[in-house]
Structures are given as C-alpha cells and as structure tokens.
mmCIF file with all atom_site columns, C-alpha atoms in Angstrom:
data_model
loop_
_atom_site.group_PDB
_atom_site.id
_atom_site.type_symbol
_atom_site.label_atom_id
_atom_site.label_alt_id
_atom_site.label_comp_id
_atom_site.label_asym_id
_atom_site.label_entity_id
_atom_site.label_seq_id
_atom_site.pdbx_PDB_ins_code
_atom_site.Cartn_x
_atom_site.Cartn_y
_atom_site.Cartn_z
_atom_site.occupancy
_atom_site.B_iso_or_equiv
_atom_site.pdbx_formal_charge
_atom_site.auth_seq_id
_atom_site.auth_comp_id
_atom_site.auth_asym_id
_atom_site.auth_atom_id
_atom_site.pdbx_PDB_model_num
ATOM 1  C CA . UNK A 1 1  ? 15.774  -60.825 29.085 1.00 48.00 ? 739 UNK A CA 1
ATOM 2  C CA . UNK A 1 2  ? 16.008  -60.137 32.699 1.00 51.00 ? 740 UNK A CA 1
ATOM 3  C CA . UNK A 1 3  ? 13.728  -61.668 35.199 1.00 52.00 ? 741 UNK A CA 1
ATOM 4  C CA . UNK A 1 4  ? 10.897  -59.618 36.632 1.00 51.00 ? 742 UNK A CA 1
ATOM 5  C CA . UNK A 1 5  ? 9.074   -62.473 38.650 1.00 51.00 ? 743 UNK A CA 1
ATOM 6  C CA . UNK A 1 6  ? 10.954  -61.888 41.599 1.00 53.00 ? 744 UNK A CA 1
ATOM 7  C CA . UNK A 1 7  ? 9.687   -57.806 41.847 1.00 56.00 ? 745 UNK A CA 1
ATOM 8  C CA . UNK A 1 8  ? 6.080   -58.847 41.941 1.00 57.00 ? 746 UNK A CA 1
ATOM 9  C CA . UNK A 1 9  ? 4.343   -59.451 44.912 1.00 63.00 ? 747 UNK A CA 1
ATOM 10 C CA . UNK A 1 10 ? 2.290   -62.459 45.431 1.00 63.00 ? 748 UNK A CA 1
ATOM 11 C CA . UNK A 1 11 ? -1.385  -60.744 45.129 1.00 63.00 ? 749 UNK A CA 1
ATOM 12 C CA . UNK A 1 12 ? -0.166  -59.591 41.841 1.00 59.00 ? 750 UNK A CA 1
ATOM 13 C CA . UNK A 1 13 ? 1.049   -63.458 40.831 1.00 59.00 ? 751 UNK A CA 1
ATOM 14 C CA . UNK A 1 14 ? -2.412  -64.547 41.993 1.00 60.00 ? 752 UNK A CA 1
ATOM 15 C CA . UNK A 1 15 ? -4.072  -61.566 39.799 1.00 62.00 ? 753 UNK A CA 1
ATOM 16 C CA . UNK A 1 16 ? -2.095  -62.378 36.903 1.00 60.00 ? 754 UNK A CA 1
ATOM 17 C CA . UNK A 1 17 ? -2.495  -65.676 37.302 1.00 61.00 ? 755 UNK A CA 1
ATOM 18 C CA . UNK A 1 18 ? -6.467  -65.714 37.531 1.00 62.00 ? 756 UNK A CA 1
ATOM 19 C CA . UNK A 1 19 ? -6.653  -63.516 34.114 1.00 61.00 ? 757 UNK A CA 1
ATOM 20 C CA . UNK A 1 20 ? -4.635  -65.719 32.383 1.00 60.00 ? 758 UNK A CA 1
ATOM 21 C CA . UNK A 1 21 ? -6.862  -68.587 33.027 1.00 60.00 ? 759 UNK A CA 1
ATOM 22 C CA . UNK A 1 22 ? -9.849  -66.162 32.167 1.00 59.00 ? 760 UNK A CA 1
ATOM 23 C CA . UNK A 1 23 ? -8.055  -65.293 28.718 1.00 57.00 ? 761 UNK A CA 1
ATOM 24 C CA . UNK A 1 24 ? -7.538  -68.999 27.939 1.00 57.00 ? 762 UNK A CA 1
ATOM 25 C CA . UNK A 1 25 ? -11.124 -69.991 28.809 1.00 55.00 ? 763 UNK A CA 1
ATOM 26 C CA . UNK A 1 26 ? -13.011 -66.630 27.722 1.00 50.00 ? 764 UNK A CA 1
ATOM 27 C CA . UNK A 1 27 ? -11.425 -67.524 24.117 1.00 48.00 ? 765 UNK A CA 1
ATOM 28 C CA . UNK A 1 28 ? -10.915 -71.261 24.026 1.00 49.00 ? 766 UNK A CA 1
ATOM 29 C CA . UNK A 1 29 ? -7.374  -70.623 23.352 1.00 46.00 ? 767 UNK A CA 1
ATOM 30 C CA . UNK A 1 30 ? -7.212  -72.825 25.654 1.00 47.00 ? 768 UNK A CA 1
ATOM 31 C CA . UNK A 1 31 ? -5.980  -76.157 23.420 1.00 47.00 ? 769 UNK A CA 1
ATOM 32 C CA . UNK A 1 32 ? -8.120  -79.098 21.810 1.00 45.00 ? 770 UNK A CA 1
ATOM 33 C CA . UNK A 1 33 ? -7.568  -81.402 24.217 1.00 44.00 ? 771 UNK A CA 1
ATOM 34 C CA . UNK A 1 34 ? -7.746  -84.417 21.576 1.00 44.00 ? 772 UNK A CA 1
ATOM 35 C CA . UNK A 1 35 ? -4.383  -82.716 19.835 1.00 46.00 ? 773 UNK A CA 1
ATOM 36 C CA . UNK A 1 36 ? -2.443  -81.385 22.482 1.00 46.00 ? 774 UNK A CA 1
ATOM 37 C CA . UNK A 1 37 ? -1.186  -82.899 26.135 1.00 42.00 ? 775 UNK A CA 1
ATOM 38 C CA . UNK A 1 38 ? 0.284   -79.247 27.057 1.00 42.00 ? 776 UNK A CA 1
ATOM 39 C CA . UNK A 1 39 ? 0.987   -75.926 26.580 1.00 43.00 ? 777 UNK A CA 1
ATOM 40 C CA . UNK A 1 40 ? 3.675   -73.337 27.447 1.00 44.00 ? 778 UNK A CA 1
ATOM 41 C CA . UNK A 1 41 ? 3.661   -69.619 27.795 1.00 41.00 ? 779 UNK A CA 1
ATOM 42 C CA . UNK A 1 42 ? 7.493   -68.035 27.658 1.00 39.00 ? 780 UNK A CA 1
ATOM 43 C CA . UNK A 1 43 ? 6.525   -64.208 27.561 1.00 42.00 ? 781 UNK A CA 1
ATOM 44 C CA . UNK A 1 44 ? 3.183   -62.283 28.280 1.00 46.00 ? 782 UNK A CA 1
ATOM 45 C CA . UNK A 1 45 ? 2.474   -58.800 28.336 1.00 44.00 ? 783 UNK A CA 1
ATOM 46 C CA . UNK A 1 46 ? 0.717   -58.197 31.156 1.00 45.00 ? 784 UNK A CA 1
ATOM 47 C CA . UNK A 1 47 ? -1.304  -54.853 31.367 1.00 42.00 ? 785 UNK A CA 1
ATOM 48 C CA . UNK A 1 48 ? 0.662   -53.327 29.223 1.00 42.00 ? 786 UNK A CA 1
ATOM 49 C CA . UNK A 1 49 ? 2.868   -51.979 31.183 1.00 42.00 ? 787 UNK A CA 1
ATOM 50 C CA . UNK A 1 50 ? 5.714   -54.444 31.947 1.00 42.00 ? 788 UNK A CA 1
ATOM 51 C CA . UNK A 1 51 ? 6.907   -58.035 30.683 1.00 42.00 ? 789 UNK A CA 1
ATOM 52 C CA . UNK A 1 52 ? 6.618   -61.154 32.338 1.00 41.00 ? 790 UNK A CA 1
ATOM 53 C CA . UNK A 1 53 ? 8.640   -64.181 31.966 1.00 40.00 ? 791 UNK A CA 1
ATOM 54 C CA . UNK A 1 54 ? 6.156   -66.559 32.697 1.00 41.00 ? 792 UNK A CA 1
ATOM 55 C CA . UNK A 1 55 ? 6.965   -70.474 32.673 1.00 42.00 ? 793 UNK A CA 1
ATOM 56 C CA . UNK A 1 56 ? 3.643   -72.063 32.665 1.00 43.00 ? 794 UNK A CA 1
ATOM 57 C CA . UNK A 1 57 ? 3.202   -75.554 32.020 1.00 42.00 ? 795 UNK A CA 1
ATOM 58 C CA . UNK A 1 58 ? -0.141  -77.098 31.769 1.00 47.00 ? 796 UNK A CA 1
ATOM 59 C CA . UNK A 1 59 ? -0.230  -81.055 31.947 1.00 45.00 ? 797 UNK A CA 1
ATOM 60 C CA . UNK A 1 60 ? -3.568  -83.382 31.430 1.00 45.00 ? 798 UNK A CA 1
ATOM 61 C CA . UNK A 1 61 ? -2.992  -86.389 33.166 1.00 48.00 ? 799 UNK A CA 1
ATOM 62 C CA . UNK A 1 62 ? -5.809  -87.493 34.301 1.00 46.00 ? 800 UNK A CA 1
ATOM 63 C CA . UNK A 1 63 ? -9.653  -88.239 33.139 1.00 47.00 ? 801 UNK A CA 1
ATOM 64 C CA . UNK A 1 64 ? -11.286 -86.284 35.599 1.00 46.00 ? 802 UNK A CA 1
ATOM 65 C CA . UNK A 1 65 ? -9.257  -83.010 33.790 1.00 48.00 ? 803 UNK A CA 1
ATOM 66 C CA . UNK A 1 66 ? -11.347 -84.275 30.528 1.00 46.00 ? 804 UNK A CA 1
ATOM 67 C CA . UNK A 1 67 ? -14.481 -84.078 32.211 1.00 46.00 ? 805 UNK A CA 1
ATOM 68 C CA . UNK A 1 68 ? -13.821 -80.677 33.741 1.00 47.00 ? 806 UNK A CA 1
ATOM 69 C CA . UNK A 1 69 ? -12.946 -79.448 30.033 1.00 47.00 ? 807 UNK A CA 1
ATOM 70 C CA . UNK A 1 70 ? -15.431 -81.315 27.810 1.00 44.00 ? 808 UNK A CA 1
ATOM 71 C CA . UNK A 1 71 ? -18.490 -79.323 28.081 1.00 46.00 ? 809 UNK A CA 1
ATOM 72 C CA . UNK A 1 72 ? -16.025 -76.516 26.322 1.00 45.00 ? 810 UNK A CA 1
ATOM 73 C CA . UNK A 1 73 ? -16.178 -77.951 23.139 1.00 39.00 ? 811 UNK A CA 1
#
C-alpha cells in the first residue's frame, strides 16, 4: 500500500491526530489499562475520503499516565 503521510500537510497531521484521540476517548476504545501496555493503529480511514497509513504506538510507562486515565473507568 503506498504511503500517503508524506502528501499531508502538518495542520492536517495535527487534525487527524486530535480526532483520533477524540474517537479513542469519546468511546473508551481506548484500552483497559489493567490488560493492555499498548496499542497500534496500521490503517485508518480518515474522512472517508483517503487512507492513511498510520503507525501509532501508545506506551504507559509511567504512574502519572494511570492517574490521567483512571477516572475513565
């Protein structure tokens, strides 16, 4: 699958970016944070209107991550 990362402009990254974090948090896809340590996103439609390969890594390391996520569940 060719890469369109390098097409988008950097306000778009930032947009895409933000939503994404929306998504996870608006419908606690999120993760269980007792079950999982990350999660990683290959492909996302984005809009509708165009793929993007997306290589998103999210890594708890710390406690004060726990904190900032524990009133969720």
């Amino acid at each position: 699958m060719p890469d369109f990362s390098a097409s988008i402009s950097q306000s778009m990254k930032l947009k895409f970016n933000f939503s994404v974090s929306n998504l996870f948090l608006c419908n606690k896809i999120l993760f269980d944070i007792k079950s999982f340590c990350y999660i990683k996103y290959n492909i996302f439609l984005c809009n509708r209107t165009f793929k993007v390969q997306l290589k998103f890594n999210f890594i708890l390391k710390n406690r004060w991550v726990h904190t900032l996520y524990s009133p969720l569940y």
